[in-house]
Short mmCIF file of C-alpha atoms in Angstrom, two decimals:
data_model
loop_
_atom_site.label_atom_id
_atom_site.label_comp_id
_atom_site.label_asym_id
_atom_site.label_seq_id
_atom_site.Cartn_x
_atom_site.Cartn_y
_atom_site.Cartn_z
CA MET A 4 93.05 -28.32 -85.93
CA LYS A 5 91.40 -28.60 -82.59
CA LYS A 6 87.64 -29.14 -84.49
CA ASP A 7 89.55 -32.23 -86.50
CA ARG A 8 89.14 -35.48 -85.44
CA ASN A 9 93.20 -36.20 -84.68
CA PHE A 10 93.39 -33.77 -83.26
CA GLU A 11 94.18 -35.71 -79.61
CA ARG A 12 97.13 -37.27 -81.14
CA ILE A 13 98.55 -34.02 -80.98
CA LYS A 14 98.13 -32.16 -78.35
CA GLU A 15 100.74 -31.61 -76.04
CA SER A 16 102.04 -30.00 -79.79
CA TYR A 17 100.40 -28.33 -81.62
CA ARG A 18 100.79 -25.58 -80.78
CA GLU A 19 104.62 -25.24 -82.11
CA LEU A 20 103.31 -26.89 -85.21
CA ALA A 21 100.36 -24.70 -85.50
CA GLU A 22 102.86 -21.54 -85.59
CA ASN A 23 105.14 -23.31 -88.11
CA ILE A 24 102.17 -24.02 -90.33
CA VAL A 25 101.30 -20.00 -89.73
CA LEU A 26 105.22 -18.93 -90.76
CA ARG A 27 104.86 -21.41 -94.01
CA ALA A 28 101.50 -19.85 -95.09
CA ASP A 29 102.88 -16.56 -95.35
CA GLY A 30 99.53 -14.81 -95.13
CA VAL A 31 98.04 -17.69 -97.55
CA PHE A 32 95.10 -18.68 -95.26
CA LEU A 33 94.11 -21.17 -97.50
CA TRP A 34 97.28 -22.97 -97.23
CA ALA A 35 97.57 -22.91 -94.46
CA ARG A 36 93.58 -24.90 -93.77
CA LEU A 37 94.75 -26.77 -96.80
CA ALA A 38 98.42 -27.85 -94.86
CA THR A 39 96.73 -28.06 -91.53
CA ARG A 40 93.83 -30.94 -93.34
CA SER A 41 96.50 -32.48 -95.09
CA PHE A 42 99.30 -33.33 -92.15
CA LEU A 43 96.41 -34.02 -89.54
CA ALA A 44 95.08 -36.60 -92.52
CA GLY A 45 98.73 -38.27 -91.42
CA VAL A 46 98.79 -38.32 -88.13
CA GLY A 47 100.03 -41.85 -86.48
CA TYR A 48 98.89 -42.74 -82.97
CA ARG A 49 101.88 -43.15 -81.62
CA ASP A 50 104.04 -40.17 -83.77
CA SER A 51 106.48 -38.50 -81.71
CA PRO A 52 107.53 -34.48 -82.27
CA GLN A 53 110.11 -34.84 -84.35
CA THR A 54 108.10 -37.72 -86.93
CA LEU A 55 105.27 -34.80 -86.63
CA ARG A 56 108.02 -32.19 -86.96
CA LYS A 57 109.32 -33.88 -90.40
CA LYS A 58 105.75 -35.00 -91.71
CA LEU A 59 105.23 -30.92 -91.63
CA ALA A 60 108.20 -30.10 -93.03
CA ALA A 61 107.31 -32.50 -95.82
CA ILE A 62 103.86 -30.93 -96.79
CA PRO A 63 105.45 -28.76 -100.09
CA GLU A 64 104.15 -25.14 -100.61
CA ASP A 65 103.25 -25.13 -104.14
CA MET A 66 98.98 -25.51 -104.18
CA LYS A 67 98.68 -28.07 -107.23
CA THR A 68 101.26 -30.41 -105.67
CA LEU A 69 99.86 -30.40 -102.45
CA PHE A 70 96.21 -31.07 -104.13
CA ASP A 71 98.66 -33.68 -105.30
CA ASN A 72 99.71 -34.91 -102.97
CA MET A 73 96.68 -35.37 -100.86
CA LEU A 74 94.74 -37.79 -103.14
CA GLY A 75 98.61 -39.81 -103.60
CA GLY A 76 96.56 -40.49 -100.29
CA VAL A 77 94.35 -42.69 -101.78
CA ASP A 78 94.85 -46.71 -101.07
CA SER A 79 95.54 -48.17 -104.40
CA SER A 80 92.57 -50.38 -103.75
CA ALA A 81 89.76 -47.59 -103.58
CA ARG A 82 91.56 -45.78 -106.83
CA GLU A 83 88.89 -46.22 -108.91
CA GLU A 84 86.06 -45.56 -106.84
CA ALA A 85 87.55 -42.49 -106.23
CA ASP A 86 88.56 -42.21 -109.52
CA LYS A 87 84.41 -41.79 -109.86
CA LEU A 88 83.97 -40.31 -106.97
CA LEU A 89 85.41 -36.54 -108.27
CA LEU A 90 84.74 -37.40 -112.26
CA ILE A 91 81.02 -37.33 -110.83
CA ALA A 92 81.24 -34.37 -108.24
CA SER A 93 83.36 -32.16 -111.37
CA GLU A 94 80.42 -32.32 -113.71
CA LEU A 95 78.07 -31.78 -110.92
CA PRO A 96 75.95 -28.50 -110.52
CA TYR A 97 78.49 -26.72 -108.30
CA PRO A 98 78.01 -25.58 -105.04
CA TYR A 99 74.37 -27.11 -104.61
CA ILE A 100 75.23 -31.20 -105.19
CA PRO A 101 72.87 -32.96 -103.26
CA ALA A 102 74.58 -35.38 -100.72
CA VAL A 103 72.44 -38.41 -101.05
CA LEU A 104 73.31 -38.27 -104.78
CA PHE A 105 76.93 -39.82 -103.87
CA SER A 106 75.34 -43.16 -101.13
CA TRP A 107 73.94 -44.55 -105.12
CA LEU A 108 77.90 -44.81 -106.56
CA ASP A 109 78.08 -48.29 -105.65
CA ASP A 110 74.56 -48.74 -108.02
CA LEU A 111 76.16 -47.44 -110.95
CA HIS A 112 77.59 -51.30 -111.79
CA ASP A 113 74.15 -52.38 -111.85
CA VAL A 114 71.99 -51.55 -115.18
CA THR A 115 69.06 -51.89 -113.90
CA PHE A 116 69.48 -48.33 -112.66
CA PRO A 117 67.55 -46.57 -111.03
CA TYR A 118 65.07 -48.07 -113.73
CA ARG A 119 63.24 -50.50 -111.37
CA VAL A 120 63.80 -48.32 -107.67
CA GLN A 121 60.64 -48.53 -105.69
CA ALA A 122 58.84 -45.43 -104.71
CA THR A 123 58.20 -45.16 -101.61
CA GLY A 124 58.60 -43.20 -98.74
CA TYR A 125 61.56 -43.56 -96.26
CA SER A 126 62.08 -42.39 -93.24
CA GLU A 127 64.87 -40.01 -92.02
CA LYS A 128 66.81 -42.60 -90.25
CA TYR A 129 67.32 -43.94 -93.83
CA LEU A 130 68.30 -40.81 -94.95
CA LYS A 131 70.38 -40.50 -92.03
CA ASN A 132 72.81 -44.26 -92.63
CA ARG A 133 72.44 -42.99 -96.54
CA VAL A 134 74.13 -39.70 -95.22
CA ASP A 135 76.36 -41.39 -93.11
CA ILE A 136 77.48 -43.79 -96.18
CA VAL A 137 78.58 -40.26 -98.09
CA ARG A 138 80.61 -38.72 -95.38
CA SER A 139 82.78 -42.06 -94.99
CA LYS A 140 83.01 -42.05 -98.75
CA ILE A 141 84.04 -38.50 -99.10
CA ASP A 142 86.67 -38.34 -95.86
CA SER A 143 88.10 -41.74 -97.85
CA LEU A 144 88.28 -41.41 -101.50
CA SER A 145 88.55 -37.22 -101.76
CA LYS A 146 90.90 -36.74 -99.19
CA GLY A 147 89.11 -33.74 -97.74
CA LEU A 148 88.83 -32.12 -101.35
CA LEU A 149 84.89 -32.04 -101.08
CA GLU A 150 82.89 -31.70 -97.74
CA LEU A 151 79.67 -32.29 -96.41
CA HIS A 152 77.55 -29.80 -95.53
CA THR A 153 74.23 -29.66 -93.58
CA GLU A 154 71.75 -26.95 -94.12
CA PRO A 155 70.74 -25.99 -90.49
CA ASP A 156 67.10 -24.73 -91.15
CA THR A 157 66.53 -27.73 -94.01
CA GLU A 158 64.53 -30.99 -93.87
CA GLY A 159 64.96 -34.18 -96.05
CA CYS A 160 67.31 -34.93 -98.58
CA GLY A 161 67.76 -30.56 -99.43
CA LYS A 162 69.84 -30.55 -95.64
CA TYR A 163 72.69 -32.34 -96.71
CA ARG A 164 75.23 -31.44 -99.70
CA VAL A 165 78.53 -32.13 -100.84
CA MET A 166 80.85 -28.69 -101.60
CA PHE A 167 84.70 -28.82 -102.82
CA PHE A 168 86.53 -27.20 -99.64
CA HIS A 169 87.34 -24.20 -101.62
CA ARG A 170 86.48 -23.65 -105.54
CA THR A 171 90.22 -23.86 -106.01
CA ALA A 172 90.42 -27.22 -105.55
CA ARG A 173 87.42 -27.90 -108.11
CA ASP A 174 89.34 -25.27 -110.33
CA TYR A 175 92.38 -27.89 -109.88
CA LEU A 176 90.06 -31.12 -110.21
CA ARG A 177 88.85 -29.83 -113.58
CA ASP A 178 92.74 -28.03 -115.36
CA SER A 179 94.78 -30.63 -113.80
CA LYS A 180 93.22 -33.82 -112.33
CA VAL A 181 90.12 -34.95 -115.15
CA ASN A 182 92.17 -35.85 -117.95
CA GLN A 183 94.05 -37.85 -116.39
CA LEU A 184 90.82 -39.86 -114.20
CA ARG A 185 89.70 -40.55 -117.60
CA ASN A 186 92.18 -41.83 -119.09
CA ARG A 187 92.41 -44.60 -115.62
CA LEU A 188 88.61 -45.35 -116.60
CA PRO A 189 88.23 -45.41 -120.12
CA ASP A 190 85.09 -47.56 -119.73
CA PHE A 191 83.61 -45.40 -117.10
CA ASN A 192 80.25 -42.63 -118.80
CA VAL A 193 80.23 -39.92 -116.65
CA GLN A 194 78.25 -37.83 -118.36
CA ASP A 195 75.51 -41.07 -118.00
CA SER A 196 76.16 -41.87 -114.83
CA CYS A 197 75.31 -38.35 -114.40
CA CYS A 198 72.09 -38.80 -115.46
CA ARG A 199 70.85 -42.15 -113.61
CA LEU A 200 72.36 -40.26 -110.09
CA LEU A 201 70.04 -37.30 -111.10
CA LEU A 202 67.07 -39.60 -112.09
CA ALA A 203 68.12 -41.46 -108.95
CA TYR A 204 67.65 -38.90 -106.61
CA CYS A 205 64.20 -36.89 -109.12
CA LEU A 206 62.68 -40.26 -107.67
CA PHE A 207 64.12 -40.06 -104.20
CA SER A 208 62.71 -36.26 -103.95
CA SER A 209 58.91 -37.48 -105.42
CA MET A 210 58.82 -39.86 -102.12
CA GLU A 211 59.85 -36.65 -100.42
CA TYR A 212 57.50 -34.28 -101.71
CA ASP A 213 54.27 -37.06 -101.95
CA ARG A 214 54.91 -36.89 -97.93
CA GLY A 215 54.05 -33.64 -97.84
CA ARG A 216 57.18 -32.16 -97.95
CA ALA A 217 58.02 -29.35 -100.46
CA PHE A 218 61.76 -28.73 -102.04
CA ASP A 219 64.57 -27.70 -99.97
CA LYS A 220 64.64 -23.99 -102.22
CA LYS A 221 67.91 -24.60 -103.32
CA VAL A 222 68.75 -28.25 -104.08
CA ASN A 223 65.72 -28.26 -105.57
CA PHE A 224 64.68 -30.85 -107.99
CA GLY A 225 63.87 -28.61 -110.84
CA LEU A 226 67.82 -28.14 -110.60
CA ALA A 227 67.91 -32.10 -110.83
CA GLN A 228 66.02 -31.86 -113.90
CA PHE A 229 67.90 -28.92 -115.96
CA GLU A 230 70.96 -30.56 -114.90
CA LEU A 231 70.10 -34.33 -116.68
CA PHE A 232 67.98 -32.95 -119.16
CA ARG A 233 71.28 -30.98 -119.68
CA ARG A 234 72.91 -34.06 -120.22
CA LEU A 235 70.89 -36.67 -121.97
CA SER A 236 72.54 -36.45 -125.59
CA HIS A 237 75.27 -37.62 -124.10
CA SER A 238 73.35 -40.84 -122.03
CA PRO A 239 72.94 -44.08 -123.73
CA THR A 240 70.00 -44.68 -121.55
CA SER A 241 68.62 -41.77 -122.31
CA SER A 242 65.03 -43.06 -123.83
CA LYS A 243 64.70 -45.57 -120.46
CA ILE A 244 65.51 -41.88 -118.68
CA VAL A 245 62.32 -39.99 -120.17
CA ALA A 246 60.08 -43.32 -120.35
CA VAL A 247 60.76 -42.96 -116.53
CA PHE A 248 59.77 -39.31 -116.11
CA GLN A 249 56.81 -39.71 -118.33
CA HIS A 250 55.73 -42.41 -115.34
CA MET A 251 56.65 -40.32 -112.48
CA TRP A 252 54.49 -37.53 -114.72
CA GLY A 253 51.62 -39.43 -114.03
CA ASN A 254 52.03 -39.26 -110.43
CA SER A 255 50.74 -36.80 -107.58
CA LEU A 256 54.67 -34.40 -108.72
CA PHE A 257 54.03 -33.09 -111.66
CA PRO A 258 50.39 -31.46 -111.16
CA ARG A 259 51.57 -28.57 -107.91
CA ILE A 260 54.92 -28.16 -110.04
CA PRO A 261 53.65 -24.69 -111.00
CA ILE A 262 55.17 -24.78 -115.23
CA ILE A 263 54.76 -21.61 -116.75
CA PHE A 264 55.93 -20.59 -120.07
CA TYR A 265 55.92 -16.68 -121.12
CA HIS A 266 58.25 -14.98 -124.11
CA SER A 267 59.66 -11.30 -123.85
CA GLY A 268 62.63 -10.03 -124.21
CA ARG A 269 64.38 -6.52 -124.01
CA ASN A 270 62.57 -4.81 -127.23
CA ARG A 271 59.18 -5.47 -126.10
CA ILE A 272 57.81 -5.76 -129.79
CA THR A 273 54.49 -6.19 -127.89
CA GLY A 274 52.93 -7.17 -124.79
CA VAL A 275 52.08 -11.37 -125.84
CA THR A 276 52.15 -13.39 -123.04
CA ILE A 277 51.68 -17.08 -123.58
CA ARG A 278 50.65 -19.48 -119.83
CA THR A 279 50.84 -22.90 -120.48
CA SER A 280 49.40 -23.24 -116.75
CA HIS A 281 45.54 -22.65 -117.77
CA SER A 282 44.41 -24.98 -115.05
CA LYS A 283 41.29 -25.96 -117.61
CA ASN A 284 44.44 -27.35 -119.77
CA ARG A 285 47.34 -29.70 -117.30
CA PHE A 286 50.73 -28.88 -119.26
CA HIS A 287 51.01 -31.61 -121.66
CA TYR A 288 54.03 -33.91 -121.46
CA TRP A 289 55.70 -33.60 -124.83
CA CYS A 290 55.09 -29.95 -124.12
CA TRP A 291 57.35 -30.05 -121.29
CA LEU A 292 59.80 -32.70 -123.15
CA LEU A 293 60.03 -29.49 -125.74
CA CYS A 294 60.77 -27.10 -122.64
CA HIS A 295 63.83 -29.28 -121.85
CA ASP A 296 65.10 -29.33 -125.51
CA GLN A 297 64.18 -33.07 -126.04
CA ALA A 298 62.34 -32.04 -129.53
CA LYS A 299 63.99 -35.51 -130.24
CA PHE A 300 61.70 -37.41 -128.20
CA VAL A 301 58.66 -35.72 -129.22
CA LEU A 302 59.82 -36.58 -133.21
CA ASP A 303 59.93 -39.68 -131.94
CA ARG A 304 56.23 -39.41 -130.40
CA LEU A 305 54.87 -37.86 -133.37
CA SER A 306 56.02 -39.92 -136.19
CA ALA A 307 54.70 -43.33 -133.83
CA SER A 308 51.38 -42.06 -133.29
CA ALA A 309 48.72 -41.52 -136.87
CA SER A 310 47.14 -38.78 -135.28
CA LEU A 311 47.88 -35.91 -132.90
CA PRO A 312 46.37 -36.27 -129.34
CA LYS A 313 43.05 -34.82 -130.50
CA ASP A 314 43.39 -31.20 -127.45
CA PRO A 315 43.43 -28.35 -129.88
CA TYR A 316 44.33 -26.51 -126.39
CA PHE A 317 47.39 -28.89 -126.49
CA GLN A 318 47.73 -28.98 -130.50
CA LYS A 319 48.43 -25.28 -130.19
CA GLN A 320 50.66 -25.14 -127.44
CA LEU A 321 52.66 -27.92 -128.07
CA PHE A 322 53.02 -25.50 -131.38
CA LEU A 323 54.02 -22.23 -129.59
CA LEU A 324 56.70 -24.22 -127.78
CA SER A 325 58.19 -25.46 -130.52
CA VAL A 326 58.34 -22.27 -132.39
CA ALA A 327 59.59 -20.29 -129.41
CA TYR A 328 62.14 -23.12 -128.43
CA GLY A 329 63.54 -23.35 -132.96
CA HIS A 330 61.99 -26.64 -132.72
CA ARG A 331 62.11 -26.31 -136.96
CA ASP A 332 61.15 -29.99 -137.08
CA VAL A 333 58.48 -30.70 -134.73
CA VAL A 334 56.30 -27.42 -136.44
CA ARG A 335 56.75 -29.05 -139.95
CA VAL A 336 55.46 -32.78 -138.53
CA LEU A 337 52.47 -30.19 -136.46
CA LEU A 338 52.06 -29.06 -139.30
CA GLN A 339 51.93 -32.12 -141.69
CA LYS A 340 49.76 -33.81 -139.29
CA GLY A 341 47.08 -30.86 -139.36
CA VAL A 342 47.73 -28.14 -137.26
CA SER A 343 47.01 -24.67 -138.60
CA PRO A 344 48.84 -21.56 -138.64
CA SER A 345 45.41 -19.45 -139.50
CA ASP A 346 43.97 -21.41 -135.85
CA ASN A 347 43.10 -18.46 -132.86
CA PHE A 348 45.07 -18.92 -129.37
CA THR A 349 44.32 -16.81 -126.40
CA VAL A 350 47.20 -14.62 -125.09
CA LYS A 351 47.03 -11.79 -122.54
CA LEU A 352 47.81 -7.93 -123.82
CA GLY A 353 48.36 -5.01 -122.32
CA ASN A 354 48.86 -3.62 -119.33
CA GLU A 355 46.15 -4.58 -118.11
CA MET A 356 46.61 -8.57 -119.42
CA LYS A 357 43.43 -8.63 -120.73
CA GLU A 358 42.95 -12.56 -122.79
CA ARG A 359 42.18 -11.47 -126.82
CA PRO A 360 42.14 -14.37 -129.19
CA MET A 361 45.19 -14.19 -131.88
CA SER A 362 46.24 -16.23 -134.92
CA LEU A 363 48.96 -18.72 -134.12
CA TRP A 364 50.85 -16.84 -136.95
CA MET A 365 50.17 -13.58 -135.97
CA ILE A 366 52.09 -15.32 -132.39
CA THR A 367 54.76 -16.74 -134.00
CA LEU A 368 55.56 -13.41 -136.06
CA THR A 369 56.50 -11.83 -132.68
CA LEU A 370 58.12 -14.58 -131.05
CA CYS A 371 60.41 -14.87 -133.46
CA ALA A 372 61.24 -11.88 -134.07
CA GLN A 373 61.79 -10.68 -130.24
CA GLN A 374 64.10 -13.31 -130.73
CA MET A 375 65.82 -12.56 -134.35
CA ILE A 376 66.28 -9.25 -132.28
CA ASP A 377 67.57 -10.74 -129.11
CA ASP A 378 69.82 -13.87 -129.74
CA ALA A 379 71.98 -13.63 -132.95
CA ASN A 380 71.79 -17.23 -133.19
CA SER A 381 67.96 -17.52 -133.01
CA ARG A 382 66.75 -20.53 -134.87
CA SER A 383 63.36 -17.98 -135.68
CA ALA A 384 64.53 -17.32 -139.76
CA GLY A 385 64.17 -21.15 -140.24
CA ILE A 386 60.89 -21.46 -138.45
CA LEU A 387 59.23 -18.52 -140.72
CA LEU A 388 60.33 -19.87 -144.10
CA GLU A 389 59.21 -23.13 -142.66
CA LEU A 390 55.79 -21.92 -142.26
CA LEU A 391 55.69 -19.45 -145.43
CA SER A 392 56.72 -22.03 -147.32
CA TRP A 393 53.99 -24.56 -145.96
CA SER A 394 51.69 -22.12 -147.14
CA SER A 395 50.79 -18.97 -149.31
CA GLU A 396 47.73 -18.00 -147.86
CA LEU A 397 50.02 -16.60 -144.69
CA ASP A 398 50.76 -12.69 -145.33
CA HIS A 399 54.45 -11.95 -144.62
CA ASP A 400 53.90 -8.50 -145.09
CA ALA A 401 54.68 -7.49 -141.65
CA PHE A 402 55.60 -4.44 -139.50
CA PHE A 403 56.65 -4.26 -135.69
CA LEU A 404 57.28 -1.26 -133.70
CA VAL A 405 60.07 -1.51 -131.36
CA HIS A 406 61.24 -0.11 -129.17
CA LEU A 407 64.53 2.19 -129.26
CA HIS A 408 65.72 1.98 -125.91
CA GLN A 409 67.31 -1.85 -124.61
CA TRP A 410 65.84 -1.26 -121.62
CA ALA A 411 62.51 0.29 -122.27
CA CYS A 412 60.07 -1.52 -119.54
CA SER A 413 56.75 1.06 -120.52
CA GLN A 414 54.20 0.17 -122.03
CA MET A 415 54.11 1.17 -125.83
CA GLU A 416 51.07 3.70 -125.22
CA THR A 417 53.35 5.85 -122.88
CA LEU A 418 56.13 5.86 -125.37
CA ALA A 419 56.77 9.32 -126.88
CA PRO A 420 57.00 8.53 -131.34
CA GLN A 421 60.58 9.46 -131.27
CA GLN A 422 61.14 6.20 -128.73
CA LEU A 423 59.77 3.71 -131.34
CA LYS A 424 61.17 2.66 -134.64
CA MET A 425 58.57 1.24 -137.26
CA ILE A 426 60.57 -2.35 -139.12
CA SER A 427 59.38 -4.17 -141.69
CA LEU A 428 59.69 -8.17 -141.76
CA GLN A 429 63.08 -7.82 -144.57
CA GLN A 430 64.72 -5.49 -142.36
CA LEU A 431 64.77 -7.48 -139.21
CA LEU A 432 66.19 -10.46 -141.57
CA SER A 433 68.55 -8.08 -143.18
CA LEU A 434 69.87 -8.05 -139.49
CA ARG A 435 70.48 -11.45 -138.89
CA ASP A 436 72.77 -12.82 -141.98
CA THR A 437 72.58 -16.67 -142.27
CA PRO A 438 71.25 -18.80 -145.56
CA GLU A 439 67.93 -19.06 -142.95
CA SER A 440 67.29 -15.16 -143.41
CA ARG A 441 68.80 -15.03 -146.95
CA GLU A 442 66.57 -17.77 -147.50
CA LEU A 443 63.32 -16.44 -146.05
CA GLY A 444 64.14 -12.81 -147.93
CA SER A 445 64.40 -14.60 -150.64
CA LEU A 446 61.31 -16.46 -151.03
CA ILE A 447 59.01 -12.76 -149.29
CA THR A 448 61.16 -10.94 -152.38
CA ARG A 449 59.83 -13.69 -155.17
CA ARG A 450 56.20 -13.59 -153.57
CA THR A 451 55.91 -9.68 -153.50
CA GLN A 452 56.52 -9.35 -156.61
CA ALA A 453 54.15 -12.09 -157.63
CA ARG A 454 51.69 -9.98 -156.37
CA TRP A 455 52.76 -6.66 -158.16
CA ARG A 456 52.25 -9.47 -160.78
CA ASP A 457 49.37 -10.89 -159.81
CA ARG A 458 47.98 -7.48 -159.28
CA LEU A 459 48.79 -5.65 -162.22
CA MET A 460 47.50 -9.10 -164.48
CA ALA A 461 44.35 -8.56 -162.20
CA GLY A 462 44.26 -4.63 -162.77
CA ILE A 463 44.49 -5.23 -166.44
CA ARG A 464 41.65 -8.29 -166.66
CA ILE A 465 39.56 -6.02 -165.35
CA GLY A 466 40.31 -2.86 -167.41
CA PHE A 467 40.38 -4.77 -170.19
CA THR A 468 36.91 -6.65 -169.35
CA GLU A 469 35.30 -2.76 -168.27
CA TYR A 470 36.51 -1.40 -172.07
CA ILE A 471 34.48 -4.55 -173.67
CA ALA A 472 32.34 -4.34 -172.10
CA SER A 473 31.89 -0.54 -171.94
CA LYS A 474 32.11 -1.30 -176.28
CA GLN A 475 29.30 -3.54 -175.69
CA GLU A 476 27.41 -0.82 -174.07
CA GLY A 477 28.12 1.48 -177.11
CA LYS A 478 26.91 -0.87 -180.07
CA SER A 479 23.26 -1.09 -177.98
CA LEU A 480 23.16 2.07 -177.09
CA LYS A 481 23.20 2.82 -181.35
CA GLU A 482 21.29 0.03 -182.05
CA GLY A 483 18.73 1.35 -179.79
CA LEU A 484 18.93 4.59 -181.14
CA CYS A 485 18.17 3.48 -184.58
#
């Protein structure tokens, strides 16, 4: 009670009131905390002790009803804004919601926001003013369900974040109120609003980063962009958002963010690691989009281009990322535009991580086999089907050496023979009974049979040719003797 700004109004009788709350809480600290907050929020300037006791007695003991009463105290003129605030808070990544996001709540009505925001520097005073706006909003619109927290050891916009005062408040909102809020706001697209607010935060963070300040470890740019791209398919302005990121890509922010892609699973088939953060080969924007599962935009750009960018490293990088992330359509277009699975790509092998060239096909087999073992929903069979359907020259007669122990981390060379198992590609496909794996299995069977017939016919032709040659040689010898 003493920490609350309304304490001065009740300081004469607060001990009696506090004892009453403790008695009614019956050991439930969360209720005591909520009841105190709800009670203090409703205290008038000249309330008599009797009036205060009546107000305290009116607080319900049921948690859901108590939450309902708290939100019921929102002014009717601010109801729509409060509903938007709570819907957005329920969708964003709890507990690390950047507070500055909510300072742009009033800007959402502007269809150009934040696409025309100028990424210019800002002062600490400017940031503090925006945070003060947020503090005022969450106090009046959430009625205690949300709180503003300050990280003492952090600077910049990562210093301030909004949190639910308790996880039960978030559960209440999601379980009991979200549908009601959505029904009251049928034209409000909460996913698009989250995308636009997160984009504004990314732009704001880029200003901060360009001033030489490291991103906050908790509320960081990476988390914001992950949450943004996770929702992007629900946003009608997704193409604009991608365009803004492409513009940011050309600025100083992205080259300094370490982006390393590698793939390894529990059952290590080989020690292959694919690294795309080469110092000499910049991570291409299209590759970055694939890493965020935005194949649609990559396909749009591939379709709009008559040919691929000339950088062969980029072409192979894009191909392998398409394989690793299961983007079959992108793999198909890359094959059509000239990427060859027979081309080599440098990977790091073994415990010493020595760089070795391997064909894209061999790396693809490794990645797909690993994913089929690790993930029952893997799309790798479809990737392999696409490649084998594209070229009859690719060798499907592949075998893999696999750990039998799920969490084995030793190098293959140090394991005993009984700890390893050799399996064929066909055996691997039998682990995942999907339409793609069945179709791929049938294709491999047909090709195996065709190869067997071809070998048989080739053997017959060779034998027949040798027989004819021997006959002719015998005839020539007989004629010579005569």
